[in-house]
mmCIF file of C-alpha atoms in Angstrom:
data_model
loop_
_atom_site.group_PDB
_atom_site.id
_atom_site.type_symbol
_atom_site.label_atom_id
_atom_site.label_comp_id
_atom_site.label_asym_id
_atom_site.label_seq_id
_atom_site.Cartn_x
_atom_site.Cartn_y
_atom_site.Cartn_z
ATOM 1 C CA MET A 1463 -65.910 -60.270 -79.790
ATOM 2 C CA LYS A 1464 -65.211 -62.242 -76.625
ATOM 3 C CA LEU A 1465 -62.263 -61.566 -74.336
ATOM 4 C CA GLY A 1466 -61.080 -61.960 -70.769
ATOM 5 C CA MET A 1467 -60.354 -59.020 -68.448
ATOM 6 C CA VAL A 1468 -58.087 -59.661 -65.462
ATOM 7 C CA GLY A 1469 -57.871 -56.846 -62.921
ATOM 8 C CA LEU A 1470 -60.930 -54.792 -62.047
ATOM 9 C CA GLY A 1471 -59.564 -51.676 -60.387
ATOM 10 C CA ARG A 1472 -60.646 -48.183 -61.370
ATOM 11 C CA MET A 1473 -59.362 -48.587 -64.924
ATOM 12 C CA GLY A 1474 -60.064 -52.274 -65.488
ATOM 13 C CA ALA A 1475 -63.657 -52.116 -64.253
ATOM 14 C CA ASN A 1476 -64.496 -49.060 -66.350
ATOM 15 C CA MET A 1477 -62.856 -50.563 -69.424
ATOM 16 C CA THR A 1478 -64.912 -53.715 -68.923
ATOM 17 C CA VAL A 1479 -68.127 -51.683 -68.823
ATOM 18 C CA ARG A 1480 -67.159 -49.682 -71.915
ATOM 19 C CA LEU A 1481 -66.434 -52.896 -73.825
ATOM 20 C CA ILE A 1482 -69.789 -54.377 -72.801
ATOM 21 C CA ARG A 1483 -71.574 -51.214 -73.912
ATOM 22 C CA GLY A 1484 -69.733 -51.567 -77.218
ATOM 23 C CA GLY A 1485 -71.176 -55.022 -77.788
ATOM 24 C CA HIS A 1486 -68.275 -57.194 -76.626
ATOM 25 C CA GLU A 1487 -68.616 -60.218 -74.378
ATOM 26 C CA VAL A 1488 -66.265 -59.871 -71.406
ATOM 27 C CA VAL A 1489 -65.299 -62.602 -68.964
ATOM 28 C CA ALA A 1490 -63.977 -60.824 -65.876
ATOM 29 C CA PHE A 1491 -61.817 -61.964 -62.985
ATOM 30 C CA THR A 1492 -60.006 -60.449 -60.027
ATOM 31 C CA ARG A 1493 -59.195 -61.786 -56.580
ATOM 32 C CA ASN A 1494 -61.924 -59.649 -54.973
ATOM 33 C CA PRO A 1495 -65.339 -61.338 -55.548
ATOM 34 C CA GLU A 1496 -67.144 -58.058 -54.827
ATOM 35 C CA SER A 1497 -65.343 -56.369 -57.735
ATOM 36 C CA VAL A 1498 -66.353 -59.232 -60.011
ATOM 37 C CA ALA A 1499 -69.962 -58.948 -58.820
ATOM 38 C CA ARG A 1500 -70.049 -55.225 -59.659
ATOM 39 C CA VAL A 1501 -69.088 -55.757 -63.297
ATOM 40 C CA VAL A 1502 -71.416 -58.771 -63.560
ATOM 41 C CA GLU A 1503 -74.218 -56.355 -62.690
ATOM 42 C CA GLN A 1504 -73.112 -54.358 -65.756
ATOM 43 C CA GLY A 1505 -73.294 -57.389 -68.030
ATOM 44 C CA ALA A 1506 -69.917 -59.119 -67.631
ATOM 45 C CA ILE A 1507 -69.512 -62.873 -67.233
ATOM 46 C CA GLY A 1508 -67.943 -63.520 -63.842
ATOM 47 C CA ALA A 1509 -65.102 -65.985 -63.350
ATOM 48 C CA ASP A 1510 -64.021 -67.296 -59.952
ATOM 49 C CA SER A 1511 -60.461 -68.127 -60.985
ATOM 50 C CA LEU A 1512 -57.973 -67.539 -63.774
ATOM 51 C CA GLU A 1513 -58.516 -71.124 -64.910
ATOM 52 C CA ASP A 1514 -62.270 -70.515 -65.006
ATOM 53 C CA LEU A 1515 -61.770 -67.385 -67.112
ATOM 54 C CA ILE A 1516 -59.541 -69.196 -69.626
ATOM 55 C CA GLY A 1517 -62.040 -72.044 -69.841
ATOM 56 C CA ARG A 1518 -64.831 -69.678 -70.813
ATOM 57 C CA LEU A 1519 -62.959 -68.293 -73.842
ATOM 58 C CA GLU A 1520 -62.669 -69.744 -77.339
ATOM 59 C CA ALA A 1521 -59.431 -69.987 -79.322
ATOM 60 C CA PRO A 1522 -57.701 -67.829 -80.235
ATOM 61 C CA ARG A 1523 -58.220 -66.405 -76.757
ATOM 62 C CA ILE A 1524 -57.564 -62.760 -75.905
ATOM 63 C CA VAL A 1525 -56.817 -61.904 -72.286
ATOM 64 C CA TRP A 1526 -56.339 -58.277 -71.229
ATOM 65 C CA THR A 1527 -54.525 -57.764 -67.920
ATOM 66 C CA MET A 1528 -54.928 -54.550 -65.900
ATOM 67 C CA VAL A 1529 -52.763 -55.257 -62.862
ATOM 68 C CA PRO A 1530 -49.959 -53.160 -61.326
ATOM 69 C CA ALA A 1531 -46.545 -53.191 -62.975
ATOM 70 C CA GLY A 1532 -43.740 -55.179 -61.427
ATOM 71 C CA ASP A 1533 -44.305 -58.375 -59.455
ATOM 72 C CA PRO A 1534 -48.109 -58.526 -59.958
ATOM 73 C CA THR A 1535 -47.650 -58.412 -63.739
ATOM 74 C CA GLU A 1536 -44.746 -60.871 -63.647
ATOM 75 C CA ILE A 1537 -46.792 -63.371 -61.621
ATOM 76 C CA MET A 1538 -49.873 -62.932 -63.802
ATOM 77 C CA LEU A 1539 -48.014 -63.440 -67.090
ATOM 78 C CA ALA A 1540 -46.247 -66.502 -65.701
ATOM 79 C CA LYS A 1541 -49.621 -68.051 -64.813
ATOM 80 C CA LEU A 1542 -51.121 -67.174 -68.187
ATOM 81 C CA SER A 1543 -48.152 -68.721 -69.985
ATOM 82 C CA GLU A 1544 -49.083 -72.036 -68.350
ATOM 83 C CA LEU A 1545 -52.805 -71.783 -69.132
ATOM 84 C CA LEU A 1546 -52.929 -70.348 -72.655
ATOM 85 C CA ASP A 1547 -52.227 -72.098 -75.949
ATOM 86 C CA GLU A 1548 -50.315 -71.298 -79.096
ATOM 87 C CA GLY A 1549 -51.959 -68.461 -81.016
ATOM 88 C CA ASP A 1550 -53.618 -66.895 -77.970
ATOM 89 C CA VAL A 1551 -53.010 -63.207 -77.225
ATOM 90 C CA VAL A 1552 -52.138 -61.479 -73.953
ATOM 91 C CA ILE A 1553 -52.533 -57.694 -73.694
ATOM 92 C CA ASP A 1554 -50.769 -55.889 -70.855
ATOM 93 C CA GLY A 1555 -52.663 -52.632 -70.391
ATOM 94 C CA GLY A 1556 -50.818 -51.520 -67.261
ATOM 95 C CA ASN A 1557 -47.817 -49.240 -66.943
ATOM 96 C CA SER A 1558 -45.062 -51.811 -67.243
ATOM 97 C CA ASN A 1559 -41.524 -50.751 -68.075
ATOM 98 C CA TYR A 1560 -41.037 -51.115 -71.826
ATOM 99 C CA LYS A 1561 -37.899 -53.226 -71.326
ATOM 100 C CA ASP A 1562 -39.951 -55.664 -69.252
ATOM 101 C CA SER A 1563 -42.560 -55.761 -72.025
ATOM 102 C CA MET A 1564 -39.908 -56.645 -74.598
ATOM 103 C CA ARG A 1565 -38.832 -59.519 -72.347
ATOM 104 C CA HIS A 1566 -42.424 -60.624 -71.744
ATOM 105 C CA ALA A 1567 -43.070 -60.829 -75.481
ATOM 106 C CA SER A 1568 -39.944 -62.926 -75.991
ATOM 107 C CA GLU A 1569 -40.769 -65.290 -73.128
ATOM 108 C CA LEU A 1570 -44.399 -65.827 -74.181
ATOM 109 C CA ALA A 1571 -43.357 -66.354 -77.790
ATOM 110 C CA LYS A 1572 -41.515 -69.526 -76.703
ATOM 111 C CA SER A 1573 -44.960 -71.020 -76.096
ATOM 112 C CA GLY A 1574 -46.426 -69.503 -79.240
ATOM 113 C CA ILE A 1575 -48.424 -66.957 -77.207
ATOM 114 C CA ARG A 1576 -48.638 -63.494 -78.752
ATOM 115 C CA PHE A 1577 -48.138 -60.405 -76.618
ATOM 116 C CA LEU A 1578 -49.291 -56.793 -76.971
ATOM 117 C CA ASP A 1579 -48.170 -54.017 -74.645
ATOM 118 C CA SER A 1580 -50.932 -51.441 -74.589
ATOM 119 C CA GLY A 1581 -50.146 -48.040 -73.129
ATOM 120 C CA THR A 1582 -53.544 -46.864 -71.938
ATOM 121 C CA SER A 1583 -54.376 -43.265 -71.020
ATOM 122 C CA GLY A 1584 -57.692 -41.846 -69.905
ATOM 123 C CA GLY A 1585 -57.946 -42.421 -66.188
ATOM 124 C CA VAL A 1586 -61.310 -42.513 -64.483
ATOM 125 C CA TRP A 1587 -62.826 -40.440 -67.300
ATOM 126 C CA GLY A 1588 -62.152 -43.118 -69.896
ATOM 127 C CA LEU A 1589 -65.476 -44.887 -69.396
ATOM 128 C CA GLU A 1590 -67.354 -42.002 -70.974
ATOM 129 C CA ASN A 1591 -64.627 -40.234 -72.982
ATOM 130 C CA GLY A 1592 -62.653 -43.231 -74.206
ATOM 131 C CA TYR A 1593 -59.044 -44.299 -73.730
ATOM 132 C CA CYS A 1594 -56.031 -43.352 -75.808
ATOM 133 C CA ILE A 1595 -54.407 -46.644 -76.795
ATOM 134 C CA MET A 1596 -50.741 -47.083 -77.803
ATOM 135 C CA ALA A 1597 -50.200 -50.762 -78.620
ATOM 136 C CA GLY A 1598 -46.951 -52.501 -79.481
ATOM 137 C CA GLY A 1599 -46.453 -56.067 -80.688
ATOM 138 C CA GLU A 1600 -46.905 -58.271 -83.724
ATOM 139 C CA ARG A 1601 -49.092 -56.790 -86.426
ATOM 140 C CA ASP A 1602 -51.299 -59.884 -86.722
ATOM 141 C CA ALA A 1603 -51.986 -59.878 -82.967
ATOM 142 C CA PHE A 1604 -52.856 -56.194 -83.140
ATOM 143 C CA ALA A 1605 -55.233 -56.855 -86.045
ATOM 144 C CA LEU A 1606 -56.974 -59.597 -84.083
ATOM 145 C CA ALA A 1607 -57.451 -57.313 -81.070
ATOM 146 C CA GLU A 1608 -58.234 -54.162 -83.049
ATOM 147 C CA PRO A 1609 -62.021 -54.310 -82.478
ATOM 148 C CA ILE A 1610 -61.276 -54.057 -78.745
ATOM 149 C CA PHE A 1611 -59.033 -51.019 -79.200
ATOM 150 C CA LYS A 1612 -61.583 -49.403 -81.477
ATOM 151 C CA THR A 1613 -64.286 -49.713 -78.823
ATOM 152 C CA LEU A 1614 -62.126 -48.510 -75.957
ATOM 153 C CA ALA A 1615 -60.722 -45.492 -77.796
ATOM 154 C CA PRO A 1616 -62.486 -42.356 -79.020
ATOM 155 C CA GLU A 1617 -62.327 -41.640 -82.746
ATOM 156 C CA ASN A 1618 -58.709 -41.627 -83.981
ATOM 157 C CA GLY A 1619 -57.597 -42.549 -80.455
ATOM 158 C CA TYR A 1620 -55.557 -45.725 -80.959
ATOM 159 C CA ILE A 1621 -52.385 -46.701 -82.826
ATOM 160 C CA HIS A 1622 -50.127 -49.652 -83.509
ATOM 161 C CA THR A 1623 -46.802 -48.190 -82.407
ATOM 162 C CA GLY A 1624 -44.490 -50.951 -83.619
ATOM 163 C CA PRO A 1625 -42.792 -54.017 -82.115
ATOM 164 C CA ALA A 1626 -43.247 -55.285 -78.571
ATOM 165 C CA GLY A 1627 -42.266 -52.719 -75.971
ATOM 166 C CA SER A 1628 -42.977 -49.715 -78.176
ATOM 167 C CA GLY A 1629 -46.493 -49.225 -76.777
ATOM 168 C CA HIS A 1630 -45.277 -48.909 -73.221
ATOM 169 C CA PHE A 1631 -42.307 -46.809 -74.383
ATOM 170 C CA VAL A 1632 -44.643 -44.285 -76.032
ATOM 171 C CA LYS A 1633 -46.911 -44.277 -72.962
ATOM 172 C CA MET A 1634 -43.866 -43.744 -70.736
ATOM 173 C CA VAL A 1635 -42.843 -40.638 -72.671
ATOM 174 C CA HIS A 1636 -46.489 -39.480 -72.661
ATOM 175 C CA ASN A 1637 -46.439 -39.620 -68.865
ATOM 176 C CA GLY A 1638 -43.086 -37.842 -68.747
ATOM 177 C CA ILE A 1639 -44.629 -34.988 -70.732
ATOM 178 C CA GLU A 1640 -47.539 -35.024 -68.304
ATOM 179 C CA TYR A 1641 -45.097 -34.505 -65.418
ATOM 180 C CA GLY A 1642 -43.811 -31.314 -67.044
ATOM 181 C CA MET A 1643 -47.286 -29.993 -67.841
ATOM 182 C CA LEU A 1644 -48.527 -30.570 -64.315
ATOM 183 C CA ALA A 1645 -45.431 -28.889 -62.870
ATOM 184 C CA ALA A 1646 -45.884 -25.838 -65.105
ATOM 185 C CA TYR A 1647 -49.512 -25.396 -64.034
ATOM 186 C CA GLY A 1648 -48.519 -25.891 -60.411
ATOM 187 C CA GLU A 1649 -45.744 -23.286 -60.532
ATOM 188 C CA GLY A 1650 -47.816 -20.778 -62.456
ATOM 189 C CA PHE A 1651 -50.748 -20.899 -60.070
ATOM 190 C CA GLU A 1652 -48.438 -20.750 -57.070
ATOM 191 C CA ILE A 1653 -46.958 -17.507 -58.460
ATOM 192 C CA LEU A 1654 -50.477 -16.120 -58.890
ATOM 193 C CA ASN A 1655 -51.454 -17.225 -55.397
ATOM 194 C CA ALA A 1656 -48.336 -15.709 -53.805
ATOM 195 C CA SER A 1657 -48.531 -12.346 -55.576
ATOM 196 C CA GLY A 1658 -47.975 -9.436 -53.193
ATOM 197 C CA SER A 1659 -48.700 -6.876 -55.878
ATOM 198 C CA PHE A 1660 -52.113 -8.315 -56.652
ATOM 199 C CA PRO A 1661 -53.366 -10.138 -53.551
ATOM 200 C CA GLY A 1662 -56.682 -11.925 -53.793
ATOM 201 C CA LEU A 1663 -56.481 -12.949 -57.425
ATOM 202 C CA ASP A 1664 -59.371 -15.299 -58.204
ATOM 203 C CA LEU A 1665 -57.563 -18.455 -59.254
ATOM 204 C CA THR A 1666 -60.778 -20.265 -60.115
ATOM 205 C CA GLU A 1667 -61.883 -17.498 -62.451
ATOM 206 C CA ILE A 1668 -58.431 -17.289 -64.039
ATOM 207 C CA ALA A 1669 -58.349 -21.037 -64.652
ATOM 208 C CA GLY A 1670 -61.838 -20.747 -66.110
ATOM 209 C CA ILE A 1671 -61.092 -18.025 -68.645
ATOM 210 C CA TRP A 1672 -57.799 -19.624 -69.678
ATOM 211 C CA ARG A 1673 -59.829 -22.565 -70.945
ATOM 212 C CA ASN A 1674 -61.296 -20.358 -73.672
ATOM 213 C CA GLY A 1675 -58.984 -19.244 -76.456
ATOM 214 C CA SER A 1676 -55.763 -19.305 -74.404
ATOM 215 C CA VAL A 1677 -52.687 -21.076 -75.753
ATOM 216 C CA VAL A 1678 -52.387 -22.932 -72.414
ATOM 217 C CA ARG A 1679 -55.899 -24.370 -72.550
ATOM 218 C CA SER A 1680 -56.078 -28.133 -72.118
ATOM 219 C CA TRP A 1681 -58.082 -30.933 -70.526
ATOM 220 C CA LEU A 1682 -55.776 -30.670 -67.511
ATOM 221 C CA LEU A 1683 -56.803 -27.024 -67.125
ATOM 222 C CA ASP A 1684 -60.449 -28.102 -67.290
ATOM 223 C CA LEU A 1685 -59.764 -30.518 -64.441
ATOM 224 C CA LEU A 1686 -57.941 -27.836 -62.440
ATOM 225 C CA TYR A 1687 -60.890 -25.498 -62.861
ATOM 226 C CA ASP A 1688 -63.211 -28.216 -61.568
ATOM 227 C CA ALA A 1689 -60.930 -28.830 -58.563
ATOM 228 C CA LEU A 1690 -60.740 -25.120 -57.707
ATOM 229 C CA GLN A 1691 -64.499 -24.779 -57.953
ATOM 230 C CA LYS A 1692 -64.881 -27.508 -55.339
ATOM 231 C CA ASP A 1693 -62.093 -26.205 -53.072
ATOM 232 C CA PRO A 1694 -60.787 -22.722 -54.077
ATOM 233 C CA GLY A 1695 -57.873 -22.826 -51.648
ATOM 234 C CA LEU A 1696 -57.209 -26.554 -52.084
ATOM 235 C CA GLU A 1697 -57.227 -26.704 -48.287
ATOM 236 C CA SER A 1698 -58.430 -30.300 -48.248
ATOM 237 C CA ILE A 1699 -55.441 -31.537 -50.270
ATOM 238 C CA LYS A 1700 -51.975 -32.248 -48.900
ATOM 239 C CA GLY A 1701 -49.154 -31.131 -51.190
ATOM 240 C CA TYR A 1702 -47.694 -34.632 -51.480
ATOM 241 C CA VAL A 1703 -47.208 -35.869 -55.041
ATOM 242 C CA ASP A 1704 -46.510 -39.555 -55.634
ATOM 243 C CA ASP A 1705 -45.149 -41.133 -58.808
ATOM 244 C CA SER A 1706 -45.719 -44.540 -60.324
ATOM 245 C CA GLY A 1707 -42.409 -44.843 -62.167
ATOM 246 C CA GLU A 1708 -42.944 -43.558 -65.699
ATOM 247 C CA GLY A 1709 -41.280 -40.184 -65.045
ATOM 248 C CA ARG A 1710 -38.192 -41.923 -63.658
ATOM 249 C CA TRP A 1711 -38.059 -44.241 -66.664
ATOM 250 C CA THR A 1712 -38.452 -41.311 -69.074
ATOM 251 C CA VAL A 1713 -35.544 -39.468 -67.465
ATOM 252 C CA GLN A 1714 -33.471 -42.660 -67.607
ATOM 253 C CA ALA A 1715 -34.328 -43.117 -71.289
ATOM 254 C CA ALA A 1716 -33.232 -39.529 -71.931
ATOM 255 C CA ILE A 1717 -29.912 -40.278 -70.199
ATOM 256 C CA ASP A 1718 -29.498 -43.509 -72.168
ATOM 257 C CA GLU A 1719 -30.033 -41.673 -75.470
ATOM 258 C CA SER A 1720 -28.124 -38.504 -74.432
ATOM 259 C CA VAL A 1721 -31.256 -36.407 -74.931
ATOM 260 C CA PRO A 1722 -31.484 -33.245 -72.763
ATOM 261 C CA ALA A 1723 -34.745 -33.362 -70.790
ATOM 262 C CA PRO A 1724 -34.362 -30.743 -68.023
ATOM 263 C CA VAL A 1725 -38.081 -29.994 -67.706
ATOM 264 C CA THR A 1726 -39.044 -33.636 -67.193
ATOM 265 C CA ALA A 1727 -36.183 -34.190 -64.756
ATOM 266 C CA ALA A 1728 -37.040 -31.066 -62.753
ATOM 267 C CA ALA A 1729 -40.709 -32.076 -62.614
ATOM 268 C CA LEU A 1730 -39.728 -35.504 -61.283
ATOM 269 C CA PHE A 1731 -37.472 -34.051 -58.596
ATOM 270 C CA ALA A 1732 -40.187 -31.574 -57.628
ATOM 271 C CA ARG A 1733 -42.386 -34.576 -56.813
ATOM 272 C CA PHE A 1734 -39.666 -35.928 -54.564
ATOM 273 C CA ALA A 1735 -39.411 -32.541 -52.834
ATOM 274 C CA SER A 1736 -43.167 -32.520 -52.198
ATOM 275 C CA ARG A 1737 -42.763 -35.538 -49.916
ATOM 276 C CA GLN A 1738 -40.359 -33.879 -47.517
ATOM 277 C CA ASP A 1739 -41.731 -32.354 -44.338
ATOM 278 C CA GLU A 1740 -38.327 -30.797 -43.835
ATOM 279 C CA SER A 1741 -35.622 -30.438 -46.480
ATOM 280 C CA PHE A 1742 -32.166 -31.322 -45.180
ATOM 281 C CA SER A 1743 -30.734 -29.835 -48.368
ATOM 282 C CA ALA A 1744 -32.374 -26.513 -47.512
ATOM 283 C CA LYS A 1745 -30.840 -26.715 -44.022
ATOM 284 C CA ILE A 1746 -27.381 -27.179 -45.577
ATOM 285 C CA ILE A 1747 -27.892 -24.157 -47.825
ATOM 286 C CA ALA A 1748 -29.154 -22.008 -44.951
ATOM 287 C CA ALA A 1749 -26.212 -23.016 -42.749
ATOM 288 C CA LEU A 1750 -23.649 -22.264 -45.474
ATOM 289 C CA ARG A 1751 -25.194 -18.846 -46.205
ATOM 290 C CA ASN A 1752 -24.961 -18.073 -42.507
ATOM 291 C CA GLU A 1753 -21.318 -19.210 -42.355
ATOM 292 C CA PHE A 1754 -19.964 -17.368 -45.380
ATOM 293 C CA GLY A 1755 -22.156 -14.306 -45.376
ATOM 294 C CA GLY A 1756 -23.637 -13.975 -41.945
ATOM 295 C CA HIS A 1757 -27.134 -14.358 -43.407
ATOM 296 C CA ALA A 1758 -29.790 -14.927 -40.783
ATOM 297 C CA VAL A 1759 -31.159 -18.397 -40.197
ATOM 298 C CA LYS A 1760 -34.527 -19.346 -38.773
ATOM 299 C CA PRO A 1761 -34.206 -21.562 -35.699
ATOM 300 C CA GLU A 1762 -35.866 -24.964 -35.675
ATOM 301 C CA LYS A 1763 -39.044 -24.913 -33.592
ATOM 302 C CA THR A 1764 -38.907 -27.017 -30.450
ATOM 303 C CA GLU A 1765 -41.833 -28.732 -28.806
ATOM 304 C CA GLY A 1766 -43.875 -26.124 -26.983
ATOM 305 C CA GLY A 1767 -41.748 -23.333 -28.447
#
């Protein structure tokens, strides 16, 4: 089928190529002409504006957006609401907050435009391995777009989750779980690395054998093994861990529903801690231990000292 793809970053470009390989006709647009040219080389139809992209599609049009959550998505959906017609479908494949997606569906529906929020997981490996798709929205819109989901996903890798917002809600919780898994691997390998009883443990070899038959085996462990093979001490990587919002939203959803989620919350706060060159909280604790118990404190290093 024919569709438009707006946003050609790492995910959007690879998804475009996978769709083309699957026999779909993709009209592609982003503000960077070089990014458009790269997917045109792979068989996409290039558009030089959003209006041009819409004009190259036939009703009912399907436009998939892969732009950052927040203002970029808000601006894009506002423009599409002015350009599309009743019966057309917009798919938001980014990581928008599910409450925003519920609002987007309601606002677009005023113009008769159907909206699907598609939680999309797979990262840079999705081109070859496929993307896990969690799509919320009207059933008839999902049915119309289903050939797209079927091509993007591996076998049994996509689902209609329910009404608008549910796709991004499920993806949000998926990413919250990911936070906890990553934190557990990080802590475990730090314990191994710090062991005084068994110095020199081969972390690469341990990660490698855990991939075979172990109850902690996973794709993430495969990726860790690959990373350790390239850089056994991870000396080229700074221990700074960013977050794109989903972990925060998952913790907030847990609070809203009175669901205990200590692992997810701790994993989120650990990411915050990774960004501190110096922890003021740790200074407070050290000072208090010194005051009440006379415990030694380490002096702050001064320049040249």
